[in-house]
Short mmCIF file of C-alpha atoms and ligand atoms in Angstrom, two decimals:
data_model
loop_
_atom_site.label_atom_id
_atom_site.label_comp_id
_atom_site.label_asym_id
_atom_site.label_seq_id
_atom_site.Cartn_x
_atom_site.Cartn_y
_atom_site.Cartn_z
CA UNK A 175 184.12 147.86 89.66
CA UNK A 176 186.69 148.20 92.39
CA UNK A 177 184.81 146.72 95.33
CA UNK A 178 185.21 143.04 95.99
CA UNK A 179 182.06 140.99 95.61
CA UNK A 180 181.11 137.41 95.17
CA UNK A 181 180.60 136.54 91.54
CA UNK A 182 176.88 136.02 92.15
CA UNK A 183 176.43 139.40 93.75
CA UNK A 184 178.41 141.09 90.97
CA UNK A 185 176.36 139.29 88.38
CA UNK A 186 173.15 140.48 89.96
CA UNK A 187 174.31 144.05 90.18
CA UNK A 188 175.36 144.05 86.54
CA UNK A 189 172.06 142.74 85.42
CA UNK A 190 170.27 145.50 87.30
CA UNK A 191 172.64 148.25 86.58
CA UNK A 192 173.31 148.02 82.90
CA UNK A 193 170.96 149.53 80.28
CA UNK A 194 169.82 147.18 77.49
CA UNK A 195 171.79 148.72 74.73
CA UNK A 196 175.01 148.65 76.75
CA UNK A 197 174.33 145.09 77.76
CA UNK A 198 173.64 144.36 74.10
CA UNK A 199 176.82 146.07 73.11
CA UNK A 200 178.81 143.87 75.61
CA UNK A 201 177.35 140.72 74.10
CA UNK A 202 179.30 141.60 71.06
CA UNK A 203 182.52 140.82 72.88
CA UNK A 204 181.22 137.54 74.28
CA UNK A 205 179.82 136.27 70.92
CA UNK A 206 176.41 134.76 70.34
CA UNK A 207 176.02 132.41 67.44
CA UNK A 208 172.21 132.21 67.28
CA UNK A 209 170.46 134.84 65.26
CA UNK A 210 168.70 137.19 67.61
CA UNK A 211 165.29 138.62 66.95
CA UNK A 212 164.67 142.31 67.14
CA UNK A 213 161.59 143.82 68.85
CA UNK A 214 158.94 145.06 66.36
CA UNK A 215 157.55 148.09 68.14
CA UNK A 216 158.64 150.71 70.74
CA UNK A 217 156.04 151.28 73.44
CA UNK A 218 156.53 154.31 75.70
CA UNK A 219 156.06 153.96 79.43
CA UNK A 220 154.86 157.46 80.48
CA UNK A 221 153.20 159.22 83.35
CA UNK A 222 153.68 161.26 86.47
CA UNK A 223 156.72 160.64 88.75
CA UNK A 224 156.10 157.96 91.40
CA UNK A 225 153.04 156.45 89.57
CA UNK A 226 154.90 153.23 89.04
CA UNK A 227 156.34 153.24 85.55
CA UNK A 228 159.52 151.49 86.49
CA UNK A 229 157.77 148.79 88.52
CA UNK A 230 155.30 148.25 85.69
CA UNK A 231 158.17 147.84 83.24
CA UNK A 232 159.61 145.28 85.63
CA UNK A 233 156.27 143.46 85.94
CA UNK A 234 156.07 143.23 82.15
CA UNK A 235 159.62 142.52 81.30
CA UNK A 236 161.26 141.14 84.48
CA UNK A 237 163.83 143.85 84.16
CA UNK A 238 164.50 147.17 85.83
CA UNK A 239 165.12 150.06 83.53
CA UNK A 240 166.66 152.24 86.14
CA UNK A 241 170.30 152.22 85.45
CA UNK A 242 172.32 154.62 87.53
CA UNK A 243 173.02 154.70 91.23
CA UNK A 244 171.60 158.19 91.52
CA UNK A 245 168.35 156.92 90.00
CA UNK A 246 168.29 153.92 92.35
CA UNK A 247 168.89 156.18 95.34
CA UNK A 248 166.12 158.53 94.38
CA UNK A 249 163.78 155.83 93.15
CA UNK A 250 163.17 157.64 89.89
CA UNK A 251 164.28 157.37 86.35
CA UNK A 252 166.49 160.24 85.16
CA UNK A 253 167.30 158.99 81.67
CA UNK A 254 165.41 157.04 79.16
CA UNK A 255 165.60 153.38 80.06
CA UNK A 256 164.55 150.49 77.96
CA UNK A 257 163.79 146.83 78.16
CA UNK A 258 162.53 144.24 75.74
CA UNK A 259 159.99 141.54 76.42
CA UNK A 260 158.20 138.88 74.42
CA UNK A 261 154.44 138.41 74.76
CA UNK A 262 152.85 134.92 74.47
CA UNK A 263 149.38 133.47 74.43
CA UNK A 264 148.20 130.16 75.81
CA UNK A 265 146.48 128.04 73.14
CA UNK A 266 144.35 126.29 75.74
CA UNK A 267 143.15 129.11 77.99
CA UNK A 268 140.50 131.64 77.09
CA UNK A 269 139.99 135.12 78.44
CA UNK A 270 142.82 137.49 79.36
CA UNK A 271 144.47 134.76 81.47
CA UNK A 272 145.90 133.39 78.22
CA UNK A 273 148.19 136.44 77.83
CA UNK A 274 151.58 136.34 79.46
CA UNK A 275 155.21 137.45 79.12
CA UNK A 276 156.36 133.88 79.92
CA UNK A 277 156.79 130.82 77.62
CA UNK A 278 154.69 128.68 79.96
CA UNK A 279 151.01 129.32 80.93
CA UNK A 280 150.57 130.07 84.59
CA UNK A 281 147.03 128.70 84.64
CA UNK A 282 147.37 125.38 82.80
CA UNK A 283 151.13 124.91 82.46
CA UNK A 284 150.96 124.49 78.67
CA UNK A 285 153.67 125.84 76.45
CA UNK A 286 152.45 129.21 75.22
CA UNK A 287 152.59 130.54 71.68
CA UNK A 288 154.79 133.54 70.83
CA UNK A 289 152.95 136.73 69.75
CA UNK A 290 155.76 139.34 69.36
CA UNK A 291 158.70 141.01 71.03
CA UNK A 292 158.28 144.70 72.03
CA UNK A 293 160.62 147.26 73.44
CA UNK A 294 159.49 149.48 76.31
CA UNK A 295 160.98 152.93 76.59
CA UNK A 296 160.70 154.10 80.13
CA UNK A 297 160.43 157.92 80.21
CA UNK A 298 161.25 159.83 83.35
CA UNK A 299 158.28 161.50 85.01
CA UNK A 300 160.25 163.90 87.16
CA UNK A 301 159.27 167.45 86.33
CA UNK A 302 162.80 168.62 85.61
CA UNK A 303 163.25 165.87 83.09
CA UNK A 304 160.33 166.64 80.78
CA UNK A 305 162.66 167.32 77.89
CA UNK A 306 164.10 163.75 78.18
CA UNK A 307 160.62 162.32 77.88
CA UNK A 308 159.90 164.55 74.92
CA UNK A 309 162.97 163.31 73.07
CA UNK A 310 161.96 159.69 73.78
CA UNK A 311 158.54 160.30 72.23
CA UNK A 312 160.23 160.56 68.85
CA UNK A 313 160.69 156.81 68.72
CA UNK A 314 157.53 155.57 70.38
CA UNK A 315 154.80 154.02 68.20
CA UNK A 316 152.34 153.57 71.09
CA UNK A 317 152.36 154.11 74.84
CA UNK A 318 151.25 152.94 78.21
CA UNK A 319 150.08 155.85 80.33
CA UNK A 320 150.59 154.96 83.98
CA UNK A 321 148.20 156.73 86.44
CA UNK A 322 148.21 156.02 90.14
CA UNK A 323 144.70 155.22 91.49
CA UNK A 324 145.53 156.76 94.87
CA UNK A 325 146.08 160.31 93.62
CA UNK A 326 143.83 162.85 91.95
CA UNK A 327 143.89 162.73 88.17
CA UNK A 328 145.47 164.47 86.28
CA UNK A 329 148.78 165.15 88.01
CA UNK A 330 151.00 167.81 86.10
CA UNK A 331 153.19 165.28 84.29
CA UNK A 332 150.22 163.07 83.43
CA UNK A 333 148.94 165.96 81.33
CA UNK A 334 152.31 166.91 79.90
CA UNK A 335 153.14 163.40 78.90
CA UNK A 336 149.77 162.79 77.21
CA UNK A 337 150.07 166.10 75.34
CA UNK A 338 153.64 165.15 74.30
CA UNK A 339 152.33 161.85 72.86
CA UNK A 340 149.73 163.84 70.92
CA UNK A 341 152.42 166.17 69.58
CA UNK A 342 154.49 163.19 68.55
CA UNK A 343 151.48 161.80 66.64
CA UNK A 344 151.06 158.77 68.87
CA UNK A 345 147.38 157.64 68.77
CA UNK A 346 147.44 154.19 70.30
CA UNK A 347 147.63 154.31 74.09
CA UNK A 348 146.58 152.08 76.92
CA UNK A 349 146.03 153.44 80.43
CA UNK A 350 147.38 151.44 83.36
CA UNK A 351 145.45 152.48 86.47
CA UNK A 352 148.18 151.48 88.87
CA UNK A 353 148.30 150.94 92.67
CA UNK A 354 144.78 149.63 92.67
CA UNK A 355 145.62 147.66 95.84
CA UNK A 356 146.00 150.94 97.78
CA UNK A 357 142.42 152.14 97.32
CA UNK A 358 138.93 150.76 98.04
CA UNK A 359 136.33 150.12 95.35
CA UNK A 360 134.63 153.49 95.70
CA UNK A 361 137.96 155.38 95.40
CA UNK A 362 138.92 153.24 92.36
CA UNK A 363 135.69 154.06 90.58
CA UNK A 364 135.97 157.78 91.45
CA UNK A 365 139.58 157.79 90.08
CA UNK A 366 138.48 155.93 86.92
CA UNK A 367 135.85 158.65 86.39
CA UNK A 368 138.53 161.32 86.65
CA UNK A 369 140.78 159.47 84.23
CA UNK A 370 137.92 159.16 81.70
CA UNK A 371 137.17 162.87 81.85
CA UNK A 372 140.85 163.65 81.48
CA UNK A 373 141.31 161.36 78.47
CA UNK A 374 138.25 162.79 76.83
CA UNK A 375 139.56 166.42 77.39
CA UNK A 376 142.70 165.40 75.38
CA UNK A 377 140.93 163.51 72.64
CA UNK A 378 141.90 159.99 73.87
CA UNK A 379 138.42 158.91 75.05
CA UNK A 380 138.80 155.52 73.33
CA UNK A 381 141.91 154.53 75.27
CA UNK A 382 141.13 151.48 77.51
CA UNK A 383 141.80 151.80 81.24
CA UNK A 384 143.24 148.65 82.90
CA UNK A 385 143.36 148.58 86.72
CA UNK A 386 146.64 146.94 87.79
CA UNK A 387 148.95 146.56 90.83
CA UNK A 388 152.37 146.40 89.17
CA UNK A 389 154.41 145.31 92.18
CA UNK A 390 151.89 142.46 92.94
CA UNK A 391 151.58 141.41 89.37
CA UNK A 392 147.76 141.92 89.42
CA UNK A 393 146.05 142.18 85.98
CA UNK A 394 149.37 142.13 84.09
CA UNK A 395 147.75 139.55 81.79
CA UNK A 396 144.84 141.79 81.00
CA UNK A 397 147.24 144.67 80.36
CA UNK A 398 149.16 142.55 77.89
CA UNK A 399 145.93 141.64 76.11
CA UNK A 400 145.05 145.32 75.77
CA UNK A 401 148.51 146.24 74.44
CA UNK A 402 148.17 143.44 71.87
CA UNK A 403 144.72 144.74 70.84
CA UNK A 404 145.37 148.49 70.94
CA UNK A 405 149.02 148.95 69.92
CA UNK A 406 149.51 147.08 66.60
CA UNK A 407 152.90 146.52 65.02
CA UNK A 408 153.22 149.50 62.63
CA UNK A 409 153.93 149.13 58.93
CA UNK A 410 157.37 150.73 58.65
CA UNK A 411 158.75 152.12 55.44
CA UNK A 412 161.72 149.77 55.09
CA UNK A 413 162.20 150.70 51.40
CA UNK A 414 163.17 154.29 52.24
CA UNK A 415 166.77 155.33 53.02
CA UNK A 416 167.95 154.74 56.62
CA UNK A 417 167.00 157.24 59.29
CA UNK A 418 167.40 156.44 63.02
CA UNK A 419 167.39 158.41 66.23
CA UNK A 420 170.14 157.98 68.80
CA UNK A 421 168.91 158.20 72.42
CA UNK A 422 171.89 156.76 74.28
CA UNK A 423 175.59 156.21 73.47
CA UNK A 424 178.32 154.27 75.15
CA UNK A 425 182.02 153.60 75.43
CA UNK A 426 182.05 149.80 76.03
CA UNK A 427 185.82 149.58 76.67
CA UNK A 428 187.11 148.78 80.13
CA UNK A 429 189.32 151.47 81.60
CA UNK A 430 192.97 150.67 80.76
CA UNK A 431 192.18 148.64 77.67
CA UNK A 432 195.10 148.35 75.14
CA UNK A 433 194.72 150.62 72.17
CA UNK A 434 194.70 147.70 69.72
CA UNK A 435 191.85 146.08 71.58
CA UNK A 436 189.73 149.18 71.84
CA UNK A 437 186.24 148.93 70.37
CA UNK A 438 184.62 151.84 68.60
CA UNK A 439 181.80 153.87 70.03
CA UNK A 440 178.33 152.35 70.36
CA UNK A 441 175.12 154.26 69.48
CA UNK A 442 171.84 153.09 71.04
CA UNK A 443 168.60 154.05 69.42
CA UNK A 444 165.84 153.05 67.00
CA UNK A 445 165.39 153.07 63.23
CA UNK A 446 162.52 155.25 62.04
CA UNK A 447 162.65 154.25 58.37
CA UNK A 448 164.81 152.03 56.16
CA UNK A 449 167.17 149.27 57.27
CA UNK A 450 170.79 148.96 58.29
CA UNK A 451 173.34 146.18 57.96
CA UNK A 452 176.95 145.58 58.99
CA UNK A 453 179.36 147.39 56.64
CA UNK A 454 176.95 150.25 55.85
CA UNK A 455 178.31 153.77 55.78
CA UNK A 456 176.30 156.07 58.02
CA UNK A 457 176.30 159.78 58.70
CA UNK A 458 175.66 161.27 62.14
CA UNK A 459 174.19 164.64 62.16
CA UNK A 460 174.24 167.44 63.39
CA UNK A 461 177.43 165.89 64.80
CA UNK A 462 179.62 167.24 67.54
CA UNK A 463 181.04 170.78 67.62
CA UNK A 464 179.44 171.55 64.22
CA UNK A 465 181.07 168.66 62.38
CA UNK A 466 179.00 165.96 60.67
CA UNK A 467 180.47 162.51 61.20
CA UNK A 468 180.66 159.57 58.92
CA UNK A 469 181.53 156.09 59.99
CA UNK A 470 181.00 152.39 59.13
CA UNK A 471 178.72 149.95 60.98
CA UNK A 472 180.91 147.38 62.61
CA UNK A 473 178.27 145.45 64.57
CA UNK A 474 174.58 145.46 65.33
CA UNK A 475 172.78 144.10 68.27
CA UNK A 476 169.42 144.04 70.16
CA UNK A 477 168.63 142.92 73.67
CA UNK A 478 168.46 139.30 72.49
CA UNK A 479 171.97 139.36 70.97
CA UNK A 480 173.83 140.02 67.74
CA UNK A 481 172.17 141.00 64.44
CA UNK A 482 173.51 141.17 60.93
CA UNK A 483 170.94 143.68 59.84
CA UNK A 484 168.28 145.69 61.65
CA UNK A 485 164.87 147.22 60.81
CA UNK A 486 162.55 149.84 62.36
CA UNK A 487 160.84 149.16 65.63
CA UNK A 488 162.69 147.98 68.75
CA UNK A 489 165.83 149.36 70.20
CA UNK A 490 169.26 148.47 68.81
CA UNK A 491 172.91 149.04 69.45
CA UNK A 492 175.13 150.09 66.52
CA UNK A 493 178.81 149.40 66.98
CA UNK A 494 180.89 151.98 64.92
CA UNK A 495 184.43 152.94 64.19
CA UNK A 496 184.01 156.26 66.04
CA UNK A 497 186.46 157.30 68.75
CA UNK A 498 184.70 155.93 71.90
CA UNK A 499 185.27 159.20 73.68
CA UNK A 500 182.70 160.69 71.37
CA UNK A 501 180.10 158.21 72.50
CA UNK A 502 180.74 157.99 76.23
CA UNK A 503 178.06 159.18 78.67
CA UNK A 504 175.27 159.60 76.09
CA UNK A 505 177.14 162.33 74.32
CA UNK A 506 175.48 161.38 71.02
CA UNK A 507 171.99 161.55 72.47
CA UNK A 508 169.57 163.18 70.02
CA UNK A 509 171.76 162.74 66.91
CA UNK A 510 170.23 161.53 63.63
CA UNK A 511 171.82 158.48 62.14
CA UNK A 512 171.18 158.33 58.32
CA UNK A 513 172.36 157.30 54.95
CA UNK A 514 175.03 159.84 54.03
CA UNK A 515 173.70 163.00 52.45
CA UNK A 516 170.07 162.21 53.22
CA UNK A 517 169.44 164.72 56.02
CA UNK A 518 169.36 168.50 55.37
CA UNK A 519 172.38 170.42 56.59
CA UNK A 520 172.13 171.42 60.30
CA UNK A 521 170.80 174.91 60.89
CA UNK A 522 171.27 177.44 63.63
CA UNK A 523 168.37 179.68 62.72
CA UNK A 524 164.74 178.54 62.71
CA UNK A 525 161.45 180.07 61.62
CA UNK A 526 158.51 178.59 63.51
CA UNK A 527 154.74 178.79 63.68
CA UNK A 528 153.63 178.19 67.22
CA UNK A 529 150.52 176.35 68.54
CA UNK A 530 149.94 176.68 72.31
CA UNK A 531 148.44 173.77 74.19
CA UNK A 532 145.53 174.00 76.59
CA UNK A 533 146.44 173.09 80.11
CA UNK A 534 143.94 171.60 82.60
CA UNK A 535 145.17 173.10 85.79
CA UNK A 536 147.18 176.23 85.08
CA UNK A 537 146.98 178.84 82.28
CA UNK A 538 149.74 179.29 79.81
CA UNK A 539 151.22 182.67 78.99
CA UNK A 540 150.51 182.58 75.25
CA UNK A 541 153.15 184.99 74.23
CA UNK A 542 156.75 184.43 73.34
CA UNK A 543 158.85 187.57 73.73
CA UNK A 544 162.19 188.73 72.43
CA UNK A 545 165.08 187.04 74.34
CA UNK A 546 162.78 184.31 75.79
CA UNK A 547 164.76 181.08 76.08
CA UNK A 548 162.97 177.92 74.87
CA UNK A 549 163.78 174.26 74.75
CA UNK A 550 162.92 172.77 71.45
CA UNK A 551 162.65 169.00 70.94
CA UNK A 552 163.53 168.36 67.35
CA UNK A 553 163.22 164.61 66.60
CA UNK A 554 165.11 163.12 69.59
CA UNK A 555 167.33 166.19 69.93
CA UNK A 556 166.92 168.69 72.74
CA UNK A 557 168.04 172.22 71.59
CA UNK A 558 168.18 175.52 73.41
CA UNK A 559 166.83 178.45 71.42
CA UNK A 560 166.43 182.20 71.90
CA UNK A 561 163.52 184.19 70.46
CA UNK A 562 164.91 186.91 68.17
CA UNK A 563 161.75 188.48 66.74
CA UNK A 564 158.22 187.77 65.55
CA UNK A 565 156.94 188.73 62.14
CA UNK A 566 153.45 187.85 60.87
CA UNK A 567 152.96 185.08 63.41
CA UNK A 568 156.36 183.48 62.52
CA UNK A 569 158.98 183.29 65.25
CA UNK A 570 162.57 183.71 64.44
CA UNK A 571 164.68 181.58 66.77
CA UNK A 572 168.44 181.29 67.16
CA UNK A 573 169.65 177.88 68.33
CA UNK A 574 172.61 177.60 70.71
CA UNK A 575 173.98 174.66 68.71
CA UNK A 576 172.94 173.58 65.18
CA UNK A 577 170.09 171.00 64.75
CA UNK A 578 168.69 169.05 61.83
CA UNK A 579 165.32 170.50 60.90
CA UNK A 580 163.10 168.15 58.94
CA UNK A 581 160.16 169.27 56.90
CA UNK A 582 156.68 168.53 58.28
CA UNK A 583 157.88 167.41 61.73
CA UNK A 584 156.37 168.91 64.85
CA UNK A 585 158.71 170.49 67.35
CA UNK A 586 157.70 170.35 71.08
CA UNK A 587 158.29 173.71 72.82
CA UNK A 588 159.09 174.08 76.45
CA UNK A 589 159.70 177.18 78.55
CA UNK A 590 160.90 177.73 82.10
CA UNK A 591 158.07 178.55 84.49
CA UNK A 592 158.85 178.95 88.21
CA UNK A 593 162.21 177.27 87.72
CA UNK A 594 160.91 174.22 85.76
CA UNK A 595 160.74 173.43 82.10
CA UNK A 596 157.08 173.13 81.16
CA UNK A 597 155.62 172.07 77.82
CA UNK A 598 153.74 175.04 76.34
CA UNK A 599 153.04 173.90 72.80
CA UNK A 600 154.42 172.81 69.53
CA UNK A 601 155.84 174.49 66.47
CA UNK A 602 156.08 173.68 62.81
CA UNK A 603 159.05 174.91 60.77
CA UNK A 604 158.41 177.52 58.06
CA UNK A 605 160.58 177.66 54.94
ZN1 ZN B 858 146.75 128.03 79.70
#
């Protein structure tokens, strides 16, 4: 930071401008003796651009997930952001007023009891950034779908995001009907009716709809109650070998640091199965430029501080011995972090069976032709592929760069329509 600022102003800017994993990574250098507690579930914050995902994240966590000046300028998220928060319940109050993200009850001033810590993954709603949202869906176990009450439902990204959740196998969602302060009662009810019809059309008719005004803090308690009831902490397979998805990566060194003081690259992401501890050997695949990478875990952290080991659910930072130039500017986004030799070798050729989605507003061209270019979301990885040929309903696709293809996983498929990437369906790999 070259501009001169008072320490307070600088502090404020840092708090706002730094993503959780990077902040987490920096804590490593300042030290933190107390054992931090990791979040137990990742909850996606999804929905159409401008419907208030980031302000809702702030209302629930007290933190902004927007992290880059370009994002702040445009008022939209362009990368996956994330923020942790802890939910509490007042032992003396009944009804939804008992639920809060604060350690003290706002109604009766009692000390509240801790329920759990959750990570929110804030997915961009901007239409050109659909593929970023899709890669984030790989590590969500539940989601908040934010729908603005003052617009007709569904808007294009509302549909795409809900379908993306369905493809990722996410069943537990809560709808936040936001900006309720901007409409009258009649409009609110009409909008709620549209939301209900839309949810039903996508098979989510049981999802609760909570009217909120994020920037005024209205009904945030009720929303927390619904999250606690509808999105349970999953039972993760911690006995299985480690597999994690990287969604961000950082170089935490200050420019001009001495070589002997340089810290290795930091990977930000979430464990899907298994556990990890300091000293573990990990493999990063498909790697960069066709080379798998192996390294050792030097440090682990979550938003609350340092960890000695980490488990699935919640976002973590993994300090490694990698050259930090490999991890700067999210270069490792989409990589799989796993126990060495666990993952299949990366492949450049894919055979896929395609299922097209039904779109509410516009029809989909349900044909993929030779030389069509597709974006495939494979786990958290976004890969560009070209259609080579179709034989017996199986598409042969050449990938621009290799990807790790897991058995049984669904691959979200997007195609450019009128200059934008649009979700058209999903595919399952054939042997
Ligand atoms: Zn109370």
